[in-house]
């Protein structure tokens, strides 16, 4: 576990694989079996897999008794009802999910999710003891206009309104311009946004878990994982192949590996 001057985070360093709408039940099964055949990872608990909803039952089966975690990329805030096409957080819990992404920028942009909806999802997930990973971040126009801090502040103040267990939240800073573009954010940009987010979410004696996402790969993870206060990564394309994801994990700096 990592500690800093605002308290102690209760989660280990996390490497979260966001497979988006890639893979099917067979390829999910093959992936997990391939990972399991690789030499033992030094720190296996750090992998969390976020598969498409239609394949989650395979993850649940393959990861029974595993130290890897898994979760959904999205869920509704109600447990059941007339919500065609949605996924119930209650069913996720029953299936054994321990994590769920919420508010990913693709959900906001393509499916018009508002801060209010994301806030309700966070509340519902916490009620079910599923760890929400809240994604925030500015787009390129906002970055150029020097609005990044304000945009993230607005997102967080809407999402975390009336949520008092901030130590149970993971925040993933994912600048939209870095997602899937190969343009990873710089160390300074990540550091200052991390400090800003921690300042916004400060509660006495507790820390939130801070992740970075956006074009993380096996080459840049070494440098990125040296940034103090970064508690893990959310990884899209570089997590799709089991060997690349495994290699990426092996490239973490030793200081993080001991967390
Ligand atoms: P990327 O995606 O690693 O492919 O940039 C990250 C994400 O969308 O979470």
GROMACS .gro file of C-alpha atoms and ligand atoms in nm:
model
  268
    1UNK     CA    1   0.000   0.000   0.000
    2UNK     CA    2   0.115   0.349  -0.072
    3UNK     CA    3   0.094   0.630   0.173
    4UNK     CA    4   0.136   1.001   0.123
    5UNK     CA    5   0.090   1.309   0.330
    6UNK     CA    6  -0.288   1.292   0.305
    7UNK     CA    7  -0.323   0.940   0.442
    8UNK     CA    8  -0.326   0.587   0.317
    9UNK     CA    9  -0.489   0.434   0.015
   10UNK     CA   10  -0.645   0.095   0.079
   11UNK     CA   11  -0.592  -0.041  -0.274
   12UNK     CA   12  -0.280  -0.186  -0.432
   13UNK     CA   13  -0.117  -0.030  -0.737
   14UNK     CA   14  -0.355  -0.115  -1.023
   15UNK     CA   15  -0.307  -0.198  -1.389
   16UNK     CA   16  -0.655  -0.180  -1.539
   17UNK     CA   17  -0.715  -0.327  -1.884
   18UNK     CA   18  -0.999  -0.151  -2.064
   19UNK     CA   19  -1.085  -0.372  -2.360
   20UNK     CA   20  -1.369  -0.144  -2.476
   21UNK     CA   21  -1.583  -0.320  -2.741
   22UNK     CA   22  -1.310  -0.567  -2.836
   23UNK     CA   23  -1.308  -0.944  -2.780
   24UNK     CA   24  -1.573  -1.212  -2.764
   25UNK     CA   25  -1.631  -1.494  -2.512
   26UNK     CA   26  -1.373  -1.722  -2.679
   27UNK     CA   27  -1.101  -1.459  -2.707
   28UNK     CA   28  -1.157  -1.350  -2.347
   29UNK     CA   29  -1.111  -1.710  -2.233
   30UNK     CA   30  -0.799  -1.749  -2.450
   31UNK     CA   31  -0.654  -1.426  -2.314
   32UNK     CA   32  -0.688  -1.524  -1.948
   33UNK     CA   33  -0.550  -1.871  -2.017
   34UNK     CA   34  -0.256  -1.718  -2.206
   35UNK     CA   35  -0.181  -1.482  -1.917
   36UNK     CA   36  -0.198  -1.772  -1.673
   37UNK     CA   37   0.057  -1.969  -1.877
   38UNK     CA   38   0.315  -1.688  -1.874
   39UNK     CA   39   0.585  -1.694  -1.605
   40UNK     CA   40   0.441  -1.587  -1.270
   41UNK     CA   41   0.392  -1.216  -1.249
   42UNK     CA   42   0.583  -1.070  -0.962
   43UNK     CA   43   0.278  -0.880  -0.843
   44UNK     CA   44  -0.029  -1.053  -0.982
   45UNK     CA   45  -0.289  -0.876  -0.774
   46UNK     CA   46  -0.248  -0.560  -0.973
   47UNK     CA   47  -0.438  -0.669  -1.289
   48UNK     CA   48  -0.802  -0.567  -1.326
   49UNK     CA   49  -0.983  -0.659  -1.648
   50UNK     CA   50  -1.273  -0.459  -1.791
   51UNK     CA   51  -1.432  -0.668  -2.064
   52UNK     CA   52  -1.739  -0.595  -2.280
   53UNK     CA   53  -2.060  -0.675  -2.089
   54UNK     CA   54  -2.152  -0.971  -2.311
   55UNK     CA   55  -1.828  -1.149  -2.218
   56UNK     CA   56  -1.824  -1.080  -1.844
   57UNK     CA   57  -1.960  -1.422  -1.754
   58UNK     CA   58  -1.644  -1.574  -1.906
   59UNK     CA   59  -1.420  -1.348  -1.698
   60UNK     CA   60  -1.620  -1.442  -1.390
   61UNK     CA   61  -1.564  -1.812  -1.467
   62UNK     CA   62  -1.199  -1.786  -1.562
   63UNK     CA   63  -1.103  -1.566  -1.269
   64UNK     CA   64  -1.269  -1.763  -0.990
   65UNK     CA   65  -1.004  -1.805  -0.716
   66UNK     CA   66  -0.765  -1.580  -0.909
   67UNK     CA   67  -0.589  -1.282  -0.756
   68UNK     CA   68  -0.686  -1.073  -1.062
   69UNK     CA   69  -0.989  -0.850  -1.040
   70UNK     CA   70  -1.249  -0.779  -1.303
   71UNK     CA   71  -1.533  -0.544  -1.368
   72UNK     CA   72  -1.768  -0.380  -1.615
   73UNK     CA   73  -1.702  -0.077  -1.834
   74UNK     CA   74  -2.037   0.077  -1.742
   75UNK     CA   75  -2.356   0.006  -1.552
   76UNK     CA   76  -2.693   0.163  -1.479
   77UNK     CA   77  -2.767   0.313  -1.140
   78UNK     CA   78  -3.090   0.121  -1.083
   79UNK     CA   79  -3.081  -0.246  -0.988
   80UNK     CA   80  -3.362  -0.342  -1.226
   81UNK     CA   81  -3.645  -0.193  -1.429
   82UNK     CA   82  -3.747  -0.072  -1.772
   83UNK     CA   83  -3.399   0.028  -1.895
   84UNK     CA   84  -3.359  -0.152  -2.225
   85UNK     CA   85  -3.000  -0.241  -2.303
   86UNK     CA   86  -2.856  -0.148  -1.964
   87UNK     CA   87  -2.654  -0.351  -1.712
   88UNK     CA   88  -2.763  -0.387  -1.351
   89UNK     CA   89  -2.509  -0.313  -1.075
   90UNK     CA   90  -2.687  -0.569  -0.859
   91UNK     CA   91  -2.628  -0.841  -1.118
   92UNK     CA   92  -2.265  -0.733  -1.151
   93UNK     CA   93  -2.230  -0.782  -0.778
   94UNK     CA   94  -2.399  -1.120  -0.792
   95UNK     CA   95  -2.160  -1.227  -1.069
   96UNK     CA   96  -1.862  -1.133  -0.854
   97UNK     CA   97  -1.747  -0.806  -1.012
   98UNK     CA   98  -1.540  -0.594  -0.779
   99UNK     CA   99  -1.478  -0.288  -1.002
  100UNK     CA  100  -1.670  -0.077  -1.253
  101UNK     CA  101  -1.559   0.207  -1.479
  102UNK     CA  102  -1.788   0.509  -1.479
  103UNK     CA  103  -1.794   0.824  -1.688
  104UNK     CA  104  -1.534   0.717  -1.944
  105UNK     CA  105  -1.502   0.998  -2.199
  106UNK     CA  106  -1.632   0.766  -2.472
  107UNK     CA  107  -1.951   0.720  -2.264
  108UNK     CA  108  -1.979   1.097  -2.217
  109UNK     CA  109  -1.914   1.188  -2.581
  110UNK     CA  110  -2.086   0.906  -2.766
  111UNK     CA  111  -2.365   0.819  -2.521
  112UNK     CA  112  -2.421   1.162  -2.368
  113UNK     CA  113  -2.368   1.064  -2.007
  114UNK     CA  114  -2.396   1.361  -1.776
  115UNK     CA  115  -2.220   1.424  -1.447
  116UNK     CA  116  -2.554   1.366  -1.273
  117UNK     CA  117  -2.587   1.019  -1.425
  118UNK     CA  118  -2.230   0.932  -1.336
  119UNK     CA  119  -2.287   1.053  -0.980
  120UNK     CA  120  -2.589   0.820  -0.945
  121UNK     CA  121  -2.382   0.531  -1.077
  122UNK     CA  122  -2.105   0.598  -0.826
  123UNK     CA  123  -2.359   0.600  -0.542
  124UNK     CA  124  -2.518   0.279  -0.657
  125UNK     CA  125  -2.184   0.102  -0.699
  126UNK     CA  126  -2.071   0.207  -0.352
  127UNK     CA  127  -2.398   0.074  -0.211
  128UNK     CA  128  -2.314  -0.260  -0.369
  129UNK     CA  129  -1.953  -0.247  -0.250
  130UNK     CA  130  -1.824  -0.237  -0.605
  131UNK     CA  131  -1.523  -0.009  -0.651
  132UNK     CA  132  -1.607   0.274  -0.894
  133UNK     CA  133  -1.328   0.405  -1.115
  134UNK     CA  134  -1.439   0.755  -1.211
  135UNK     CA  135  -1.288   0.883  -1.536
  136UNK     CA  136  -1.231   1.256  -1.586
  137UNK     CA  137  -1.030   1.466  -1.829
  138UNK     CA  138  -1.032   1.757  -2.068
  139UNK     CA  139  -1.034   1.759  -2.448
  140UNK     CA  140  -0.765   1.919  -2.662
  141UNK     CA  141  -0.954   2.245  -2.711
  142UNK     CA  142  -0.998   2.283  -2.337
  143UNK     CA  143  -0.628   2.207  -2.279
  144UNK     CA  144  -0.525   2.468  -2.539
  145UNK     CA  145  -0.757   2.722  -2.378
  146UNK     CA  146  -0.596   2.649  -2.040
  147UNK     CA  147  -0.927   2.520  -1.902
  148UNK     CA  148  -0.806   2.172  -1.802
  149UNK     CA  149  -0.817   2.231  -1.426
  150UNK     CA  150  -1.157   2.395  -1.439
  151UNK     CA  151  -1.305   2.123  -1.661
  152UNK     CA  152  -1.184   1.846  -1.430
  153UNK     CA  153  -1.303   2.042  -1.128
  154UNK     CA  154  -1.650   2.079  -1.280
  155UNK     CA  155  -1.664   1.711  -1.365
  156UNK     CA  156  -1.559   1.604  -1.017
  157UNK     CA  157  -1.782   1.846  -0.832
  158UNK     CA  158  -2.084   1.710  -1.020
  159UNK     CA  159  -1.988   1.345  -0.988
  160UNK     CA  160  -1.879   1.347  -0.626
  161UNK     CA  161  -2.167   1.562  -0.497
  162UNK     CA  162  -2.312   1.407  -0.179
  163UNK     CA  163  -2.059   1.123  -0.187
  164UNK     CA  164  -1.878   1.113   0.142
  165UNK     CA  165  -1.663   0.801   0.110
  166UNK     CA  166  -1.395   0.954  -0.110
  167UNK     CA  167  -1.145   0.700   0.014
  168UNK     CA  168  -1.354   0.438  -0.166
  169UNK     CA  169  -1.327   0.612  -0.504
  170UNK     CA  170  -1.063   0.572  -0.772
  171UNK     CA  171  -1.025   0.870  -1.003
  172UNK     CA  172  -0.868   0.805  -1.342
  173UNK     CA  173  -0.735   1.117  -1.512
  174UNK     CA  174  -0.771   1.046  -1.881
  175UNK     CA  175  -0.720   1.351  -2.100
  176UNK     CA  176  -0.937   1.293  -2.406
  177UNK     CA  177  -0.655   1.401  -2.638
  178UNK     CA  178  -0.434   1.122  -2.501
  179UNK     CA  179  -0.683   0.837  -2.540
  180UNK     CA  180  -0.601   0.613  -2.834
  181UNK     CA  181  -0.383   0.879  -2.997
  182UNK     CA  182  -0.031   0.773  -2.896
  183UNK     CA  183   0.009   1.119  -2.734
  184UNK     CA  184   0.069   1.036  -2.372
  185UNK     CA  185   0.041   1.322  -2.121
  186UNK     CA  186   0.372   1.453  -1.989
  187UNK     CA  187   0.503   1.386  -1.640
  188UNK     CA  188   0.443   1.748  -1.544
  189UNK     CA  189   0.087   1.750  -1.680
  190UNK     CA  190   0.001   1.432  -1.490
  191UNK     CA  191   0.169   1.555  -1.171
  192UNK     CA  192  -0.011   1.889  -1.162
  193UNK     CA  193  -0.349   1.735  -1.243
  194UNK     CA  194  -0.295   1.470  -0.978
  195UNK     CA  195  -0.222   1.738  -0.719
  196UNK     CA  196  -0.527   1.934  -0.830
  197UNK     CA  197  -0.754   1.630  -0.805
  198UNK     CA  198  -0.615   1.529  -0.466
  199UNK     CA  199  -0.669   1.884  -0.344
  200UNK     CA  200  -1.031   1.880  -0.468
  201UNK     CA  201  -1.100   1.544  -0.310
  202UNK     CA  202  -0.904   1.583   0.013
  203UNK     CA  203  -1.062   1.430   0.320
  204UNK     CA  204  -0.884   1.406   0.647
  205UNK     CA  205  -0.657   1.107   0.690
  206UNK     CA  206  -0.779   0.939   0.371
  207UNK     CA  207  -0.659   0.942   0.013
  208UNK     CA  208  -0.829   0.861  -0.307
  209UNK     CA  209  -0.666   0.626  -0.550
  210UNK     CA  210  -0.531   0.817  -0.851
  211UNK     CA  211  -0.488   0.650  -1.189
  212UNK     CA  212  -0.366   0.787  -1.519
  213UNK     CA  213  -0.496   0.669  -1.858
  214UNK     CA  214  -0.425   0.763  -2.219
  215UNK     CA  215  -0.171   0.594  -2.451
  216UNK     CA  216   0.012   0.409  -2.174
  217UNK     CA  217   0.230   0.135  -2.322
  218UNK     CA  218   0.520  -0.093  -2.237
  219UNK     CA  219   0.773   0.175  -2.339
  220UNK     CA  220   0.642   0.473  -2.144
  221UNK     CA  221   0.514   0.295  -1.832
  222UNK     CA  222   0.854   0.297  -1.667
  223UNK     CA  223   0.875   0.675  -1.668
  224UNK     CA  224   0.507   0.721  -1.586
  225UNK     CA  225   0.517   0.483  -1.293
  226UNK     CA  226   0.787   0.694  -1.130
  227UNK     CA  227   0.550   0.986  -1.084
  228UNK     CA  228   0.489   1.016  -0.709
  229UNK     CA  229   0.125   0.964  -0.613
  230UNK     CA  230   0.022   0.777  -0.927
  231UNK     CA  231  -0.147   0.461  -0.797
  232UNK     CA  232  -0.200   0.282  -1.126
  233UNK     CA  233  -0.300   0.305  -1.491
  234UNK     CA  234  -0.602   0.254  -1.712
  235UNK     CA  235  -0.479   0.096  -2.033
  236UNK     CA  236  -0.671   0.050  -2.358
  237UNK     CA  237  -0.494  -0.067  -2.673
  238UNK     CA  238  -0.176  -0.185  -2.497
  239UNK     CA  239  -0.385  -0.426  -2.288
  240UNK     CA  240  -0.549  -0.608  -2.579
  241UNK     CA  241  -0.267  -0.855  -2.629
  242UNK     CA  242  -0.182  -1.069  -2.323
  243UNK     CA  243   0.193  -1.070  -2.386
  244UNK     CA  244   0.211  -0.692  -2.433
  245UNK     CA  245   0.009  -0.640  -2.117
  246UNK     CA  246   0.231  -0.880  -1.927
  247UNK     CA  247   0.546  -0.705  -2.055
  248UNK     CA  248   0.402  -0.370  -1.963
  249UNK     CA  249   0.350  -0.493  -1.606
  250UNK     CA  250   0.707  -0.621  -1.590
  251UNK     CA  251   0.833  -0.273  -1.682
  252UNK     CA  252   0.697  -0.104  -1.371
  253UNK     CA  253   0.969   0.057  -1.166
  254UNK     CA  254   1.069  -0.154  -0.865
  255UNK     CA  255   0.954   0.111  -0.618
  256UNK     CA  256   0.596   0.066  -0.741
  257UNK     CA  257   0.629  -0.308  -0.757
  258UNK     CA  258   0.668  -0.327  -0.382
  259UNK     CA  259   0.340  -0.149  -0.310
  260LIG     P1  260  -0.563   0.392  -2.462
  260LIG     O1  261  -0.709   0.396  -2.392
  260LIG     O2  262  -0.470   0.327  -2.365
  260LIG     O3  263  -0.583   0.309  -2.586
  260LIG     O4  264  -0.524   0.532  -2.492
  260LIG     C1  265  -0.722   0.427  -2.257
  260LIG     C2  266  -0.867   0.433  -2.218
  260LIG     O5  267  -0.953   0.473  -2.297
  260LIG     O6  268  -0.901   0.401  -2.103
   0.00000   0.00000   0.00000
